[in-house]
Amino acid sequence: GLHTNPYIGILFFLILPAIFLCGLVLIPLGAWIERRRRAAGKTPSAVSWPRIDLNDPTHRTTAVIVFTLTVANIVVVSLAAYRGVEYMDSPQFCGQVCHTVMKPEFVAHESQPHSRVKCVECHVGPGASSFAMAKLAGTRRVLAVALRNYPRPIVASADQLLSAGDTCEKCHWSEKFHGDKVRRITEYANDEKNTESVTTLRVHVGGGNGRLGTATGIHWHMNVANEIDYIATDAERQVIPYVRMKDGRGTVREWAADGVTPEQLAKGERRRMDCQDCHNRPSHAIAATPERAVDESMALGHIPTTLPFIRREAVKVLKASHASQDAAVAEISRTLRKFYQSETPVSVTRAPEVDRAILAVQDLYRRSVFPEMKVGFGTYPNNIGHVDFPGCFRCHDDNHTSTDGKTIGQDCETCHAIE
């Protein structure tokens, strides 16, 4: 607990114990080599096995010391192995050791509601086999990092992700009834006053146990009484041309998108819908657009709304391309200061607000754009909602039709009411 640098953890819990183990292995290895030398008829080495006589007090004392040290070695190695595994299961090891590769995921995780949940709790399944497979996969990734042949950006293969039952439902109860929740969406215009507009949505989250008659709202999709299967024809599950639903009464209905062929469906992935089909970025969400990131920061008070044109200028500098984060941070400061220095009253009377705005915009860039990994706004689709990515509209597009002519509707009031 005294170290904070992840590389010191590797030294203490991985490298030094490995050296210690290698030293212990040299003892039986030397004995085996000596045995082979003598079996081959070569001259024995000058060192010979000691003669032990436990009736001799000196020998007896030496044997006790050796036995005690052997027990101590076993304890040391066991503790080192335990601490090594524990350290390799920490978010610091996962996110900071391979800092360039996993930096986008680590930074996003640190600012999300699941920041106190360890990576392994969602990425390593239960049981020894899952643990072993995860460590083998980790070894392959370490080699990829060493050889610098990892993809940019890193995209998790959908078929390698754990099921919701092994992740989400360890903490969240799928049958819990949530009712309606109010969501307040604040946006700002690009004018001088950064004119604010607010949209209030009453989201019908719903949920509950269908057997008790409380299956309502968006979480109806995950109700235990309903079974929803779908076929996705792309790796990221953004194109869903087929949906099958079986309700609690056993009624089955199938929908297919216009123009889809049986051959296309046969090549797709068939899957039972669970939490992750909508909550696909629960711990690593990055703002979909610079506009959305700036609006949220302004609504939270991080970027002063009183600065003229700050919304427009902040979005502009966040959209610019840079070779690295350091270059971007320097350019953001230079560009915003230059803009407000041209407005003499602003630069003189509101210098603290300009400084605060620059720091907030730089922080947005650091948390959202990672040029080395080719990750930025909108790189990873987020299936909650339907504004920035298809999300709900992957199925609810009025384009999926059943054999009896009914479609999967797109009525706004199905999921929320605008107030």
Coordinates of C-alpha atoms in Angstrom, one line a residue, residues 44 49 109 114 127-129 133 139 154 160 169 172-173 209 211 215-216 241 249 257 261 276 303 348 374 381 400 415:
P44 CA 32.3 -35.4 -10.3
W49 CA 26.5 -33.8 -0.9
H109 CA -13.6 4.3 -16.2
H114 CA -18.5 2.2 -11.9
G127 CA -14.4 -20.0 -11.9
A128 CA -10.8 -21.2 -12.5
S129 CA -11.2 -21.8 -16.2
M133 CA -8.4 -17.9 -20.0
T139 CA -0.3 -12.7 -22.1
I154 CA -8.9 -1.1 -29.4
Q160 CA -15.6 -12.2 -26.0
E169 CA -26.7 -8.9 -12.5
H172 CA -28.3 -5.0 -10.4
W173 CA -31.6 -6.8 -10.0
N209 CA -41.7 -9.0 -12.9
R211 CA -45.5 -12.8 -13.8
A215 CA -43.7 -5.4 -16.9
T216 CA -43.7 -1.8 -18.3
P241 CA -32.4 -6.9 -39.5
R249 CA -48.1 -16.4 -22.7
A257 CA -36.2 -5.5 -42.0
T261 CA -32.5 -12.0 -47.3
Q276 CA -25.5 -5.0 -22.6
I303 CA -17.2 26.2 -18.4
V348 CA -9.1 42.3 -18.7
K374 CA -7.1 7.0 -32.8
P381 CA -21.2 3.7 -30.4
H400 CA -39.1 -4.1 -39.2
C415 CA -40.4 5.3 -24.1

